[in-house]
Coordinates of C-alpha atoms in Angstrom, one line a residue:
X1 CA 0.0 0.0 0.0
X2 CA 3.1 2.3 0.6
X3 CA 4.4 2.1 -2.9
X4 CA 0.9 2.7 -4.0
X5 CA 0.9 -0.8 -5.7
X6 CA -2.7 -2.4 -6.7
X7 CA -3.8 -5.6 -5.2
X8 CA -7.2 -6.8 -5.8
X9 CA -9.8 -9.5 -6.1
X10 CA -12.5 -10.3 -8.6
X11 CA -15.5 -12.7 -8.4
X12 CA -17.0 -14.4 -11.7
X13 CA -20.3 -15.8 -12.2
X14 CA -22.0 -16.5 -15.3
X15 CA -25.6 -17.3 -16.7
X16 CA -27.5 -17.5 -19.8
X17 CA -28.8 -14.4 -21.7
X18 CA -32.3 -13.8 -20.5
X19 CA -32.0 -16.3 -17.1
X20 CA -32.2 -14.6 -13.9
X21 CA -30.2 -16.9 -11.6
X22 CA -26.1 -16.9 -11.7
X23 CA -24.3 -19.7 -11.3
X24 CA -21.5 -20.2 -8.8
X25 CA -19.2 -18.0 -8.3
X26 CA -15.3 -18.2 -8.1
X27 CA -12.9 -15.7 -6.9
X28 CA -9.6 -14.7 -8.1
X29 CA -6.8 -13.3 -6.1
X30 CA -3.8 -11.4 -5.5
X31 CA -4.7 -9.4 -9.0
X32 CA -2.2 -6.6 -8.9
X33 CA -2.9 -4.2 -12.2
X34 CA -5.8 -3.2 -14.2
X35 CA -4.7 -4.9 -17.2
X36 CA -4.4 -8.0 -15.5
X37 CA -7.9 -7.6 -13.5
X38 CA -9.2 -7.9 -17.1
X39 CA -7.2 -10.5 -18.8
X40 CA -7.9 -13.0 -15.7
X41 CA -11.5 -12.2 -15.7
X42 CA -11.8 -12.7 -19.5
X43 CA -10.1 -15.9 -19.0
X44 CA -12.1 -17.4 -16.2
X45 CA -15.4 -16.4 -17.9
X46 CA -13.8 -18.7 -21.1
X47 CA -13.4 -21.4 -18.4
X48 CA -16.4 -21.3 -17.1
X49 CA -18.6 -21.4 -20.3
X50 CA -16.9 -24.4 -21.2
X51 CA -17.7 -26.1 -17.8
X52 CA -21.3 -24.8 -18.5
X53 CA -21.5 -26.1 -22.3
X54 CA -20.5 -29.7 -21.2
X55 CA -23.0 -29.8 -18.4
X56 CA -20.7 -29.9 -15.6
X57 CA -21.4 -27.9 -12.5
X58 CA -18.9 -25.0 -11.5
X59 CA -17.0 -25.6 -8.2
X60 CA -16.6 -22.4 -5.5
X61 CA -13.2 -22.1 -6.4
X62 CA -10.5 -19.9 -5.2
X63 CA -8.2 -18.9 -8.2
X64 CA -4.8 -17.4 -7.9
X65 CA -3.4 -15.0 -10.9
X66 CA -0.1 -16.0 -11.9
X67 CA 1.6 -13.0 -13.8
X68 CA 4.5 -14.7 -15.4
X69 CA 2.4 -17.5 -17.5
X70 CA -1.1 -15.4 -17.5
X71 CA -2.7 -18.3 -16.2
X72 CA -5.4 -19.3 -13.3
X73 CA -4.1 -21.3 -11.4
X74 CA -6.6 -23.2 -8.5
X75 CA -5.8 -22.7 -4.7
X76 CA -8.7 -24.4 -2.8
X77 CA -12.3 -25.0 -2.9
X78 CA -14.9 -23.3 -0.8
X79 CA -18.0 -25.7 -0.9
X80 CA -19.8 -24.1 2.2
X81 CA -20.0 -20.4 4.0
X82 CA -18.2 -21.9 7.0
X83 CA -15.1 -22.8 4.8
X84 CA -14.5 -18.7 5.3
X85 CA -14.4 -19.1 9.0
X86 CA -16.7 -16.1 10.4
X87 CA -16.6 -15.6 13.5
X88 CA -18.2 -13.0 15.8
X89 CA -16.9 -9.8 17.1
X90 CA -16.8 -10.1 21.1
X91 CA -16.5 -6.3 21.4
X92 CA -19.9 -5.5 19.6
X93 CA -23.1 -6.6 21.6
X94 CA -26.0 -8.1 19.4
X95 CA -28.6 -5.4 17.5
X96 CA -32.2 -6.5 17.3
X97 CA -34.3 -4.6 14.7
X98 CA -38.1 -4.8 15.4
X99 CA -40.8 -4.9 13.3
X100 CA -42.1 -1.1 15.6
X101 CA -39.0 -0.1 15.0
X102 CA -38.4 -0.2 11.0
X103 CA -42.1 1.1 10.4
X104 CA -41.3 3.9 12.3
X105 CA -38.1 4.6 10.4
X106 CA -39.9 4.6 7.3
X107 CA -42.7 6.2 8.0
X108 CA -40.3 9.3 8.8
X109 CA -38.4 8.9 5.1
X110 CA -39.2 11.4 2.7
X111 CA -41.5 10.3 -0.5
X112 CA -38.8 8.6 -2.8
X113 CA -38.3 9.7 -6.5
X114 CA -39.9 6.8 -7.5
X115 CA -43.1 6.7 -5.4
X116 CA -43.5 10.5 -6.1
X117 CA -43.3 9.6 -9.9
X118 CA -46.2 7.0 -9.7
X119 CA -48.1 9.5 -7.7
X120 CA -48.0 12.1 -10.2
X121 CA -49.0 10.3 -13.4
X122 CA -52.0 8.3 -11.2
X123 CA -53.3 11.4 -9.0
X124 CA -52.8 14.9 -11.8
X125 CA -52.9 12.9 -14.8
X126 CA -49.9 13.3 -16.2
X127 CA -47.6 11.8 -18.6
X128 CA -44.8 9.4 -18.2
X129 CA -42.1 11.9 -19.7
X130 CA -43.4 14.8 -18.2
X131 CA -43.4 13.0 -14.5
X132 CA -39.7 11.5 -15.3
X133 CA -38.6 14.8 -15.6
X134 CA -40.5 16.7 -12.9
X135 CA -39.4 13.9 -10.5
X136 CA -35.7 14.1 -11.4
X137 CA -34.9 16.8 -8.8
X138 CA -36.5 17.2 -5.5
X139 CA -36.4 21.1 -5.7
X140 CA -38.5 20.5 -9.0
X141 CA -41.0 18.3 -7.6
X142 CA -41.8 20.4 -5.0
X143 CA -42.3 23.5 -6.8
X144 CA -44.9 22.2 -9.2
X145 CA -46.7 20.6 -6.2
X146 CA -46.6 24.4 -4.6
X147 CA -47.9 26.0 -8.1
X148 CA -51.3 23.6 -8.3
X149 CA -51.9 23.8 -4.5
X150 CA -51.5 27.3 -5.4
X151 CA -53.9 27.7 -8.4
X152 CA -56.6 25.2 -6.7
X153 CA -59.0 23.9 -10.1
X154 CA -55.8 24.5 -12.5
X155 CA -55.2 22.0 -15.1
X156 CA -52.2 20.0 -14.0
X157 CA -50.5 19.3 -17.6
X158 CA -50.9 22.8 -18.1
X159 CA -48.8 23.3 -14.8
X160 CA -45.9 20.9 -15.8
X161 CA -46.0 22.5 -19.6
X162 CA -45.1 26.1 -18.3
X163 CA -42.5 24.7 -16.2
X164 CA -41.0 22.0 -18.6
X165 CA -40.7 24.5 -21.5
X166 CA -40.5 28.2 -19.9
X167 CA -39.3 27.6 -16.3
X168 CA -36.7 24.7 -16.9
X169 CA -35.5 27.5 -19.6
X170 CA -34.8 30.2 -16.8
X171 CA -33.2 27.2 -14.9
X172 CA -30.7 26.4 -17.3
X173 CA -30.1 29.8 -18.2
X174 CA -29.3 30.9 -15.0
X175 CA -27.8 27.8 -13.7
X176 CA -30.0 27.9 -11.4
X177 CA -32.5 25.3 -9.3
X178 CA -36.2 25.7 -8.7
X179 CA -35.7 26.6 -5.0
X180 CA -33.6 29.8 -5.9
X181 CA -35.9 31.1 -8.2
X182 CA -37.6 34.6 -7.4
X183 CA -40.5 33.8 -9.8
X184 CA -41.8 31.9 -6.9
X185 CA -44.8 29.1 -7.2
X186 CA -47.4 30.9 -6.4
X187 CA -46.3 33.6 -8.8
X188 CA -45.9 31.0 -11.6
X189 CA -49.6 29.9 -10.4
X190 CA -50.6 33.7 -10.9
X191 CA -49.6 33.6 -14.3
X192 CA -50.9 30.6 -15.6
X193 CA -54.7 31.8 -13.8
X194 CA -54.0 35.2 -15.8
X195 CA -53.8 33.3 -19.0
X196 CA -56.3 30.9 -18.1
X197 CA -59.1 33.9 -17.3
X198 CA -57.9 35.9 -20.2
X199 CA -56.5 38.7 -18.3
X200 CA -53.3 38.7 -20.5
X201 CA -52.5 36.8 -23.3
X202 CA -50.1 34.1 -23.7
X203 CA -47.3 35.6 -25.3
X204 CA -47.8 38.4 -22.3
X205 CA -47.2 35.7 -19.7
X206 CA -44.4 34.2 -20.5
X207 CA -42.8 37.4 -20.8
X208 CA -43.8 38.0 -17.2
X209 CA -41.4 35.2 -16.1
X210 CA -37.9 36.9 -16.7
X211 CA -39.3 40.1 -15.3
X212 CA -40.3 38.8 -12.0
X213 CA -37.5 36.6 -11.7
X214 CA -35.2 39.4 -12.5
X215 CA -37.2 41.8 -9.7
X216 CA -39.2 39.9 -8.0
X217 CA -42.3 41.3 -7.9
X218 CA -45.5 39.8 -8.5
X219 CA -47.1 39.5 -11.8
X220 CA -49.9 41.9 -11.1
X221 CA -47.9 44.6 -10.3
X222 CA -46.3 44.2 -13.4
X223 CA -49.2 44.1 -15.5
X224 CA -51.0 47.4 -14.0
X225 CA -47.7 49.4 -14.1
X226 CA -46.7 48.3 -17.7
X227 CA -50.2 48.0 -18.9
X228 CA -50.2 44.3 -20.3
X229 CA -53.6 43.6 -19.8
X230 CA -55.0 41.8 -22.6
X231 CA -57.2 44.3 -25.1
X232 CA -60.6 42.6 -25.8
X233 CA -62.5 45.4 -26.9
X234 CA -63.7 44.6 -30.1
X235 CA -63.5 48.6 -31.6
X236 CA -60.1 48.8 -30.4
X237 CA -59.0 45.5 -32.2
X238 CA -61.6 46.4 -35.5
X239 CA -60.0 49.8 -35.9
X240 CA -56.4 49.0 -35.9
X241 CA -57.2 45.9 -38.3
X242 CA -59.0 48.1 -40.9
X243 CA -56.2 50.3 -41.2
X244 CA -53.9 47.1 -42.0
X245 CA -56.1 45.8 -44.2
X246 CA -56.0 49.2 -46.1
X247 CA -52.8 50.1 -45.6
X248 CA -51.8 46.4 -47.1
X249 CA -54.1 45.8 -50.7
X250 CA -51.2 43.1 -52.4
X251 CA -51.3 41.5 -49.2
X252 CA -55.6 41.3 -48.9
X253 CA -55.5 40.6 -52.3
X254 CA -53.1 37.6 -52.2
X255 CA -55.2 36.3 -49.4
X256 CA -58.6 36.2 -51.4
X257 CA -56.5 34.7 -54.5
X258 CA -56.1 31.5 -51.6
X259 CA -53.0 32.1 -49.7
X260 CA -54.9 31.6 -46.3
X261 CA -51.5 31.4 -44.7
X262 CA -51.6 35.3 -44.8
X263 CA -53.8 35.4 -41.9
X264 CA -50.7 34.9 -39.2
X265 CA -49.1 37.8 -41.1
X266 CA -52.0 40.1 -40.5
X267 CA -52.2 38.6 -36.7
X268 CA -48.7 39.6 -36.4
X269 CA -48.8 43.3 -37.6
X270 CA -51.8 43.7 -35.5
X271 CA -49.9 42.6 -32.2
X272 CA -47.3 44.8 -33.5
X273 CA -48.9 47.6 -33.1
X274 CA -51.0 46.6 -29.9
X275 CA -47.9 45.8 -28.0
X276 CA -48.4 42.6 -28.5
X277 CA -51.7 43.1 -26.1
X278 CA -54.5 42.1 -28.3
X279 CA -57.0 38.6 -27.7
X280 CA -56.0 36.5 -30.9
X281 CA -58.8 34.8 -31.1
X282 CA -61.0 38.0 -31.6
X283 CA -58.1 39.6 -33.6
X284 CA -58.1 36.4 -35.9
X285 CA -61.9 36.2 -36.4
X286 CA -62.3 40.3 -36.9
X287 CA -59.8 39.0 -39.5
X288 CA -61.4 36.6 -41.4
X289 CA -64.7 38.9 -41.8
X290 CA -63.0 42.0 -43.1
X291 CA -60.7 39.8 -45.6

């Protein structure tokens, strides 16, 4: 150990592809490189597939490496546990585990990854991937746990698809885990109900979520001091839509010649101009009636 010189053992056991038992096991000893940790290995699993293929049964050997000839060589056989001659420790008194005693340890442990991931696909309905991924950090877990106890009668998959596409995004930008996130849960909850009640409009929320997690303050303030609300008044949105559809007579005209795929571009100049503020579904169908 001084010199820093390797000395190690392996065990080898084989089975068939697909079986679920392993056969006896040998161990080989003294191994004292990597190199040779491999080669003896390789070689005993040779030896043992031949013992296997003519039907004899593999013995609890003990093997020893020999460098010089890179062979196996056998030292003795170990047929039974008591050929390794445990034998207690005076010094340590017995330790009796009781059944009390285990079901209270568990029932202090924390909800493993695994349980938790079960739980969410059978109790909000979600998908396999989407609990995989929620489930792969605690921090992450508990945050979208805190957003729909937060936003009580919200859509769970809607939940995990803000925070699986737009929140995991402020995560890996920053570097950052849910816990140290100002955007907090019940913020994020805040949002989504905004969207949800059409207070703003989608494109309007998600822009919220840099801004609060850059200042920290909540979503509401943001919208009354920046004026984000969503525009639904119809002779707002009707107005500034005539004047693109006048303003634009190739474009109109290219539209009723069949290129339907216009309508996002008239959509688009129309949020332009409205800061991005105005219902799309009203702006879309004001659309389609003056084209």
């Amino acid at each position: 150990m001084e010199k820093a010189h390797l000395r190690c053992d392996a065990n080898v056991s084989i089975r068939p592809v697909g079986a679920e038992y392993l056969n006896t096991k040998t161990e080989i000893k003294n191994v004292n490189s990597i190199e040779a940790v491999r080669t003896a290995i390789e070689k005993e699993v040779v030896r043992q597939k031949k013992e296997y293929d003519a039907g004899r049964k593999i013995q609890s050997w003990t093997l020893e490496w020999d460098e010089d000839s890179q062979s196996l060589k056998k030292m003795r056989s170990k047929e039974t546990e008591a050929d390794y001659r445990y034998f207690r420790e005076p010094d340590l008194l017995p330790v009796y585990l009781t059944e009390e005693w285990k079901a209270e340890i568990l029932a202090d442990f924390p909800e493993l990854p695994l349980a938790r991931r079960t739980r969410f696909i059978t109790d909000y309905g979600l998908p396999e991937y989407d609990a995989d991924i929620l489930t792969s950090e605690r921090s992450l877990s508990d945050y979208f746990e805190r957003v729909i106890t937060s936003y009580q009668g919200g859509d769970p998959k809607r939940v995990s698809n803000w925070l699986l596409n737009d929140v995991m995004r402020l995560l890996n930008d920053g570097g950052l885990t849910a816990a140290e996130l100002k955007l907090t849960p019940a913020y994020l909850a805040e949002i989504i109900k905004m969207v949800d009640d059409g207070i703003v409009n989608t494109n309007t929320g998600k822009s919220l979520l840099e801004k609060i997690n850059r200042t920290g303050q909540s979503p509401r303030e943001i919208v009354e001091a920046e004026g984000l609300a969503k525009v639904s008044d119809d002779s707002a949105i009707r107005a500034v839509a005539e004047s693109i559809v006048a303003e634009n007579p190739k474009e109109v005209e290219s539209y009723r010649s069949g290129k339907v795929g216009l309508m996002g571009w008239f959509v688009g100049q129309l949020m332009r101009k409205m800061g991005g503020k105005a219902d799309a579904t009203l702006t879309r169908a004001i659309f389609e009636e003056l084209l």
